[in-house]
Short mmCIF file of C-alpha atoms and ligand atoms in Angstrom, two decimals:
data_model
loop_
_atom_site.label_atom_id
_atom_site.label_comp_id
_atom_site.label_asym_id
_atom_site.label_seq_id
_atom_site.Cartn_x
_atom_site.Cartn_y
_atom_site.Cartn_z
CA UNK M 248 -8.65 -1.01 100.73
CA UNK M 249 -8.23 -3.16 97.27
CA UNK M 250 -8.67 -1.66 94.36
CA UNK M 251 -11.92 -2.44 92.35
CA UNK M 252 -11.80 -2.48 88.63
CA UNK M 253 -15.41 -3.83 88.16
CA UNK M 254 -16.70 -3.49 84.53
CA UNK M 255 -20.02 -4.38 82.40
CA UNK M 256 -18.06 -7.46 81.22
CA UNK M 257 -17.54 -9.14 84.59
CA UNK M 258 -20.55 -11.12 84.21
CA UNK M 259 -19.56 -12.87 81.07
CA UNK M 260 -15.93 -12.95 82.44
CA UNK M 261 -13.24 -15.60 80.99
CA UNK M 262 -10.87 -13.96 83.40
CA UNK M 263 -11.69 -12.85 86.97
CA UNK M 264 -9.31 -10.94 88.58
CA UNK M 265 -9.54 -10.12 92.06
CA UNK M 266 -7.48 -7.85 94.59
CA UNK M 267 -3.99 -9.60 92.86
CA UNK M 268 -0.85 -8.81 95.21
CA UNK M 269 2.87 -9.96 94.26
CA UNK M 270 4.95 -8.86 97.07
CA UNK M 271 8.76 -9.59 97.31
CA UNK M 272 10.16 -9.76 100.58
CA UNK M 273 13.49 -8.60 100.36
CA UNK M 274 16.34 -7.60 103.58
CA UNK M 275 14.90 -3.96 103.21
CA UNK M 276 11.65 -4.88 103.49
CA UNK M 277 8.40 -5.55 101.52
CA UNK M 278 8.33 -4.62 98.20
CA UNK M 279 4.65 -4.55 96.90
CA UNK M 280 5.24 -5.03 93.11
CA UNK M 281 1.20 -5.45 92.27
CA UNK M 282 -0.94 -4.01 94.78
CA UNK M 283 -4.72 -4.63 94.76
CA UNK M 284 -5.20 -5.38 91.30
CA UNK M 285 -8.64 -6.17 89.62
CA UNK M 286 -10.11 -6.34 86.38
CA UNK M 287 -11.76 -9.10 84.28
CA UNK M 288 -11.17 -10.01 80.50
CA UNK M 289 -14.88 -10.96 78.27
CA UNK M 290 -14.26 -14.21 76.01
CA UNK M 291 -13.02 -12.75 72.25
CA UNK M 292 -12.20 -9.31 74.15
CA UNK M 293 -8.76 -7.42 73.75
CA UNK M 294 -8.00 -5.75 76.99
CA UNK M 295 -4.89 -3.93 76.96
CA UNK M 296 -2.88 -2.86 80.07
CA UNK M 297 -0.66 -0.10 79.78
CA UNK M 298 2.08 1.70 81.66
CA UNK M 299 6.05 2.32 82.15
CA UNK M 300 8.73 -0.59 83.10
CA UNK M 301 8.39 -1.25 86.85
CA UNK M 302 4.38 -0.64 86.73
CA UNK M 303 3.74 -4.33 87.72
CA UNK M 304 2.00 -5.44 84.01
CA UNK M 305 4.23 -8.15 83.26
CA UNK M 306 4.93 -9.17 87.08
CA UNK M 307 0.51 -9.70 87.24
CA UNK M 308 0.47 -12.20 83.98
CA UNK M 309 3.27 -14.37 85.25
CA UNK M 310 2.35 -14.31 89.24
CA UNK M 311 -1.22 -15.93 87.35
CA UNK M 312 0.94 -18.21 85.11
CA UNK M 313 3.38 -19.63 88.30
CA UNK M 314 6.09 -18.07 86.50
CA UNK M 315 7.98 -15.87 89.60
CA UNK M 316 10.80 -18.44 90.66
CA UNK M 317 12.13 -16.01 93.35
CA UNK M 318 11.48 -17.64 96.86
CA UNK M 319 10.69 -14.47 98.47
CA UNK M 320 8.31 -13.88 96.11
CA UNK M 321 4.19 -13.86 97.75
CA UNK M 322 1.76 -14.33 95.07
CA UNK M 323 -2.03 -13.20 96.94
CA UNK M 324 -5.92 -12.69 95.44
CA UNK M 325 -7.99 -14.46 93.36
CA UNK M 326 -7.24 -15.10 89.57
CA UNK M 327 -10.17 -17.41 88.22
CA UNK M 328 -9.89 -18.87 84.70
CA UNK M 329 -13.41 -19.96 83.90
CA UNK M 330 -14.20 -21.78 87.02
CA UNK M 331 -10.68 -22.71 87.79
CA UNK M 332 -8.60 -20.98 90.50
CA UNK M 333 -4.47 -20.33 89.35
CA UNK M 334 -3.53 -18.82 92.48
CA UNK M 335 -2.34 -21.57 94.10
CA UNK M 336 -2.46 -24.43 91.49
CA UNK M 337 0.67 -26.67 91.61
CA UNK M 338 3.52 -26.23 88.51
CA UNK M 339 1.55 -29.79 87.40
CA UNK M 340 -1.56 -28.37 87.57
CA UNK M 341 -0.77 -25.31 86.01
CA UNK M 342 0.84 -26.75 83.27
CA UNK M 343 -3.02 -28.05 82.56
CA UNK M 344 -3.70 -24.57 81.56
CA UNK M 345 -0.10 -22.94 80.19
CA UNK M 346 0.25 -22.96 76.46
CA UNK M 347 -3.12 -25.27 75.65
CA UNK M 348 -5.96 -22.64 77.59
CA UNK M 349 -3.76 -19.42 78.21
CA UNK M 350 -0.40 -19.25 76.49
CA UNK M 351 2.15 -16.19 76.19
CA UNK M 352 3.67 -14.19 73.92
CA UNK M 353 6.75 -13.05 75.21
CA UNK M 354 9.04 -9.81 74.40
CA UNK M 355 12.22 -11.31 73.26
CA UNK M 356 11.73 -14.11 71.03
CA UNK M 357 15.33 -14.91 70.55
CA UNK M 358 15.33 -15.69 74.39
CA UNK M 359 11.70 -17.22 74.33
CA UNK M 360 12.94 -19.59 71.67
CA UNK M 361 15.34 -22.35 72.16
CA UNK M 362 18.77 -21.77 69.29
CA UNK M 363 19.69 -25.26 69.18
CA UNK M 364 16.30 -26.77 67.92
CA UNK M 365 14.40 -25.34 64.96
CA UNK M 366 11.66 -23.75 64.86
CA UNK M 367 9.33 -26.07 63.22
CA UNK M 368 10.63 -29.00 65.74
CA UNK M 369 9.82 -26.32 68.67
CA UNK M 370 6.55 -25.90 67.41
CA UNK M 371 6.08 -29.91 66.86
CA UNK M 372 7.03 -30.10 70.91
CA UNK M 373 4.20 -27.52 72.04
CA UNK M 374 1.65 -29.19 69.76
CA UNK M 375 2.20 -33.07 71.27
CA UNK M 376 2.79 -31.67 75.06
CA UNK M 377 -0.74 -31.29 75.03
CA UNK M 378 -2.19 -33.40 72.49
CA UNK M 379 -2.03 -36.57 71.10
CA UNK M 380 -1.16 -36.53 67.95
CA UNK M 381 1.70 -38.45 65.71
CA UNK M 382 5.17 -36.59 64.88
CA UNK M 383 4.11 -35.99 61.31
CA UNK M 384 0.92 -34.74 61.64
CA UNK M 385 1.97 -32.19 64.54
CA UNK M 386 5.00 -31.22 62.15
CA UNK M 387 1.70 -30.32 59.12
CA UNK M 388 0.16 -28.63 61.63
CA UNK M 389 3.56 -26.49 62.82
CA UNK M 390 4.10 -25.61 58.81
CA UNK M 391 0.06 -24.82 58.34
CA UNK M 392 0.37 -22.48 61.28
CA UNK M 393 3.95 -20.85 60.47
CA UNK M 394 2.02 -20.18 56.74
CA UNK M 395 -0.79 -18.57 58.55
CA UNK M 396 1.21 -16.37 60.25
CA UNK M 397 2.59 -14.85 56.87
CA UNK M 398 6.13 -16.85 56.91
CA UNK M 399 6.85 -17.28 53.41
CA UNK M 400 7.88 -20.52 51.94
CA UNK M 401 6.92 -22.12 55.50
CA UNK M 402 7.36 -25.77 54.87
CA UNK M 403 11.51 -24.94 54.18
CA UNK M 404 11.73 -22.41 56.88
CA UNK M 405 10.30 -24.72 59.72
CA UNK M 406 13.69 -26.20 59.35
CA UNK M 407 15.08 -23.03 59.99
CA UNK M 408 16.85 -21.85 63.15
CA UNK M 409 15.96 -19.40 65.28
CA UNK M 410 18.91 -17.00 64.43
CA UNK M 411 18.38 -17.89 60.67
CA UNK M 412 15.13 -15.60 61.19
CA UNK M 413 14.75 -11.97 61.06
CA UNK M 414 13.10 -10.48 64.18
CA UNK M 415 9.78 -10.11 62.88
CA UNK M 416 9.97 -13.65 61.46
CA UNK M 417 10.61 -14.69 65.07
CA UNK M 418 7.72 -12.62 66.38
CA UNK M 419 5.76 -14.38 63.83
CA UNK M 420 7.02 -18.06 64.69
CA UNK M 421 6.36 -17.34 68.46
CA UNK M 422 2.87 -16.28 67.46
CA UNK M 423 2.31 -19.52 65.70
CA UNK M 424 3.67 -21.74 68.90
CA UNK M 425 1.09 -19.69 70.92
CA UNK M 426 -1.68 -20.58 68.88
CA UNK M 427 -0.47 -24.22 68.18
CA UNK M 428 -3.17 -25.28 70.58
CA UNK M 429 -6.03 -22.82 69.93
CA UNK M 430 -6.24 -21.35 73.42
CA UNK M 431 -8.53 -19.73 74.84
CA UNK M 432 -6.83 -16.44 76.15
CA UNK M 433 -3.37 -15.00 75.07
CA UNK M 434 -1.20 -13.21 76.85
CA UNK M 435 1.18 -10.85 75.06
CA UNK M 436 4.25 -9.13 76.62
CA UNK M 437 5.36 -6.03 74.73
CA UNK M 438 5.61 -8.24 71.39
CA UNK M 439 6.28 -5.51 69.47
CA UNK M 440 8.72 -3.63 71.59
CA UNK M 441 12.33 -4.93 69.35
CA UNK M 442 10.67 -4.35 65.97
CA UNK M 443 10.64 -1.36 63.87
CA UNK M 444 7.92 0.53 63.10
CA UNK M 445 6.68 -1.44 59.60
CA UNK M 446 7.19 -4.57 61.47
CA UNK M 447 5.15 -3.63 64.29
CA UNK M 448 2.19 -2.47 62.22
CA UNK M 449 2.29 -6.11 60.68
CA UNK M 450 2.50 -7.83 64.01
CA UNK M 451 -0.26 -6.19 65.46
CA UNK M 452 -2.49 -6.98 62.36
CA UNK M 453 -1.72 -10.12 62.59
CA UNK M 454 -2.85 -10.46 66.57
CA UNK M 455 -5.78 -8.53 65.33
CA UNK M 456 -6.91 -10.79 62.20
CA UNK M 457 -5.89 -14.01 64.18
CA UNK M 458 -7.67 -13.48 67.59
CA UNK M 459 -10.83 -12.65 65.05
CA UNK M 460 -9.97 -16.05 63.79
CA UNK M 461 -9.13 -18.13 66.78
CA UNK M 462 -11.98 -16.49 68.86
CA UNK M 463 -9.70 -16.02 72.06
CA UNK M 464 -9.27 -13.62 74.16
CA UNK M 465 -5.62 -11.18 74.42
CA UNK M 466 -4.40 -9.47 77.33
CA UNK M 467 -1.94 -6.95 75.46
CA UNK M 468 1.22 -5.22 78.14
CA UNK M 469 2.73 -2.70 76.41
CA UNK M 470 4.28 0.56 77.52
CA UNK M 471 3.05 2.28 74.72
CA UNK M 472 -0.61 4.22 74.05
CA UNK M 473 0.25 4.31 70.49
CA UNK M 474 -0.18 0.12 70.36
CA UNK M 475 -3.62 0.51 72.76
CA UNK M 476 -5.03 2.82 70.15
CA UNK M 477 -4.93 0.48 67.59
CA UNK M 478 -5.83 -3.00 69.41
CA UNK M 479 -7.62 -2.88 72.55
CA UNK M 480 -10.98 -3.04 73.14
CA UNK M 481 -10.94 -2.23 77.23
CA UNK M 482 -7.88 -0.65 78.73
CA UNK M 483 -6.39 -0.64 82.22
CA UNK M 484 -3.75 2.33 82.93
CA UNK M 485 -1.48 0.94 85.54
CA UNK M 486 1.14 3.07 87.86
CA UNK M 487 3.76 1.50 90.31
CA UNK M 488 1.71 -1.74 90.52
CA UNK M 489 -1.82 0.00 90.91
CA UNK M 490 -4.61 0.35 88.13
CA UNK M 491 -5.11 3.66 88.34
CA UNK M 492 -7.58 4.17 84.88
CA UNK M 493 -9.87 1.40 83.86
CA UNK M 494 -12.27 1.46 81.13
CA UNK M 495 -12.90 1.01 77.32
CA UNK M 496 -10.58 2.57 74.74
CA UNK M 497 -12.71 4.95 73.13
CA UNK M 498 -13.10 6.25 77.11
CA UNK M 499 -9.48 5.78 78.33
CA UNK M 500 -7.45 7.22 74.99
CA UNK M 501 -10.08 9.47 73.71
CA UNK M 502 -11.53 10.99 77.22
CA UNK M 503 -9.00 10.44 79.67
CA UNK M 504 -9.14 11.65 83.32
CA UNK M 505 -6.14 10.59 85.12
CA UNK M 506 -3.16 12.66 84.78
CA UNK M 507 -0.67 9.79 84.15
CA UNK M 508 -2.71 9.04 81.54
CA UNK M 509 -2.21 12.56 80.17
CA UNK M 510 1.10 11.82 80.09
CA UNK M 511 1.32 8.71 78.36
CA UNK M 512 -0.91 10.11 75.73
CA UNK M 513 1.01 13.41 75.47
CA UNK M 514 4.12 11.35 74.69
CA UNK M 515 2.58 9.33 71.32
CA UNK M 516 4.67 11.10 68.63
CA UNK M 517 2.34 13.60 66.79
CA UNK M 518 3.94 13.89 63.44
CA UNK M 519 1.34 16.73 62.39
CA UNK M 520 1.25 19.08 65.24
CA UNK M 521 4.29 22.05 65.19
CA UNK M 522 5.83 20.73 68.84
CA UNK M 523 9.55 19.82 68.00
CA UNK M 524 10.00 18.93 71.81
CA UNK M 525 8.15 15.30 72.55
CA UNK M 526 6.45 16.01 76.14
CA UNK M 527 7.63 13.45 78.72
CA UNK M 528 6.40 12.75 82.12
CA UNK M 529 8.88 14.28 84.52
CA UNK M 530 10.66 12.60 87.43
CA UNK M 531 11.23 8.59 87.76
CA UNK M 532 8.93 6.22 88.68
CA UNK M 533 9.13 6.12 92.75
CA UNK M 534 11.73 3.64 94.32
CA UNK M 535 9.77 0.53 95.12
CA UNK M 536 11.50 0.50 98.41
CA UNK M 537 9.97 4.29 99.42
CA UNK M 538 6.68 4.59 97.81
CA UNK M 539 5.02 7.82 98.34
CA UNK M 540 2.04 7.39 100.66
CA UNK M 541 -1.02 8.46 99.28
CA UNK M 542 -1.66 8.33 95.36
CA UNK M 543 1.66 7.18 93.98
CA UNK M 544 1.76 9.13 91.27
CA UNK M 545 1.91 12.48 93.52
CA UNK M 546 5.67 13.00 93.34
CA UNK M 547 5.29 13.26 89.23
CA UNK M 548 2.00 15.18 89.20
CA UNK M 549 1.52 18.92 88.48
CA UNK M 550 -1.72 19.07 90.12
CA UNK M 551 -0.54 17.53 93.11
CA UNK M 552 -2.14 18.60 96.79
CA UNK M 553 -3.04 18.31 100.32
CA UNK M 554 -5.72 15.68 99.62
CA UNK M 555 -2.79 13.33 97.38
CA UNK M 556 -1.42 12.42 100.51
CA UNK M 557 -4.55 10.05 100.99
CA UNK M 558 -4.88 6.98 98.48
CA UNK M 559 -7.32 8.16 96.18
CA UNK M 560 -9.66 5.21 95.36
CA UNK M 561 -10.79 3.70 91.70
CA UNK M 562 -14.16 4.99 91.11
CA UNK M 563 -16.60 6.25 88.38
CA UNK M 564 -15.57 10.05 88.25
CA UNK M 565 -18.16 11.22 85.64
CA UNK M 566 -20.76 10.79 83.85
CA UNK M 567 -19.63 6.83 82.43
CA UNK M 568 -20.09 4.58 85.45
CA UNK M 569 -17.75 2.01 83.26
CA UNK M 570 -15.12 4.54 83.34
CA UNK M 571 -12.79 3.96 86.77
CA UNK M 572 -10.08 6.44 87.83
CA UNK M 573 -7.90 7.25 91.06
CA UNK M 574 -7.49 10.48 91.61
CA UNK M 575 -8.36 13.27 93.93
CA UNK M 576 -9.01 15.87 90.88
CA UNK M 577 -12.62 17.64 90.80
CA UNK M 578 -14.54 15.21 88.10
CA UNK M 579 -16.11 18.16 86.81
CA UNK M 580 -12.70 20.01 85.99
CA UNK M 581 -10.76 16.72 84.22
CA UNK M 582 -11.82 17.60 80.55
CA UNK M 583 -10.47 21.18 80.98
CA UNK M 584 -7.68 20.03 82.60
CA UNK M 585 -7.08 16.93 79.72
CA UNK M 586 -7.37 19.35 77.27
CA UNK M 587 -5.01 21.68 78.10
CA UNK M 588 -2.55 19.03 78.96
CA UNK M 589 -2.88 17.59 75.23
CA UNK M 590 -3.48 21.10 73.50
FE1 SF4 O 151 -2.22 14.01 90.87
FE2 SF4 O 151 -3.38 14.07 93.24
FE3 SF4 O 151 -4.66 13.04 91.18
FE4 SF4 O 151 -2.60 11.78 92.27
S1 SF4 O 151 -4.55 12.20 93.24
S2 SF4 O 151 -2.96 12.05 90.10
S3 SF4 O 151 -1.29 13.49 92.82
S4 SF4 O 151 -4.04 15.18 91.44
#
């Protein structure tokens, strides 16, 4: 049965995302990296998705973008950008949409960015692949936006390197390419995942303040609650390439009713509380190859049972019909439950 992940925002939807399956066919088999997923993104909304390596984040925003080379890869479901279709759409056609309507930030900007060109020149590229405009006015435009994304002394740097950047300076640069063109929804991969902790805070900020700016939309992937607490507006939890918690922040971080949830939030460092041990989730995410039947989460889960062996479905467990989770648990038991897993 897909997944639904239906929310208040569908009907003003820039995104529509519908029953989304990427599934590898490998020699041992079918490997079902996203399975069923749904969810929509509201024009100017941040929705943030959220889960461990191997939960099938990234592998949704590129099987939308065309960007899984492997031939044995099968990209299935609907993924409508306004009234446009990706699923489906030819590299050409795509290539309508990538960078000018949707463009990506990606996790490693050294590898993201090209070393032998420099930065302002990459940025000059991006600007007249999709418009036309002359070489000096695009090169203006590449300095304007590397200043607005807090590089200092932007019109010398643009003749900078990539490696002749600090990380976060790179971050920043690969900001600026995204929003060369103004688009309409950004997608950003873990952007803060290399930088440390001061850098971070900046980066976000800045994805913050410039989306206010821009107008557009962000889907942000990160592995880390700590980041959707600051930025997102709507959240989607995901496990082994199932949502498995949908709704908005304050519901998702501050009222939680899944247990992986729980576990991701038990594991944001707590600097205040007396706990010298940081709580982890135990056990590895399940080999993609021998997926637990059932909820997939059950081999991890403390309050696993009889019922787990079923696949519990995303629904409205309490009282907030906007509020989506999969799992088996009495509704009426998940606050206790929460908060004695985050005492
Ligand atoms: Fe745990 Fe069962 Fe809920 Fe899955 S359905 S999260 S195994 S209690």
């Amino acid at each position: 049965m897909p997944e639904a992940a239906t929310s208040p925002t569908a009907e003003r939807a820039l995104l529509e995302v519908r029953d989304l399956r990427v599934t590898f066919h490998t020699r041992r088999g079918a490997v079902e990296a996203v399975n069923g997923l749904s969810f929509e993104v509201a024009s100017g909304e941040v929705l943030g998705i959220v889960g461990e390596s191997g939960s099938g984040k990234s592998m949704a925003m590129y099987s939308m973008m065309g960007l899984i080379a492997d031939p044995n890869a099968e990209v299935t479901g609907s993924a409508r950008f306004e009234s446009t279709e990706l699923i489906g759409l030819r590299p050409k056609e795509l290539n309508r949409f990538r960078g000018s309507q949707i463009a990506m930030i990606f996790q490693d900007p050294m590898t993201a960015l090209t070393p032998v060109y420099t930065v302002g020149w990459q940025i000059v590229e991006m600007i007249r692949a999709h418009e036309q405009v002359g070489r000096r006015a695009a090169w203006d435009r590449a300095v304007e936006l590397l200043q607005e994304v807090g590089i200092p002394d932007a019109a010398r740097r643009a003749r900078s390197y990539p490696h002749e950047f600090s990380g976060g300076m790179r971050q920043r640069a690969m900001i600026a390419m995204s929003l060369a063109c103004n688009p309409r929804l950004l997608i950003a991969d873990e952007p803060t995942t290399a930088l440390d902790v001061t850098t971070q805070r900046q980066i976000l900020d800045l994805i913050r303040r410039l989306q206010g700016s821009y107008g557009s939309s962000v889907i942000m992937i990160t592995h880390d609650m700590g980041v959707i607490s600051d930025i997102a507006d709507r959240v989607i939890v995901m496990y082994a390439g199932r949502a498995v918690e949908v709704g908005e922040k304050q519901a998702t971080v501050g009222a939680a009713r899944h247990p992986y949830t729980w576990g991701l939030l038990g594991a944001i460092p707590r600097p205040h509380t007396r706990k010298t041990v940081l709580p982890t989730i135990p056990g590895l995410t399940p080999n993609p190859h021998a997926m637990p039947s059932g909820c997939v989460f059950r081999t991890r889960c403390a309050w696993a049972m009889d019922e787990c062996t079923q696949t519990p479905p995303l629904l409205a467990t309490g009282s907030d019909l906007g509020h989506l989770d999969a799992c088996w648990l009495p509704g009426e038991e998940r606050d206790e439950l929460r908060k004695a897993t985050l005492r």
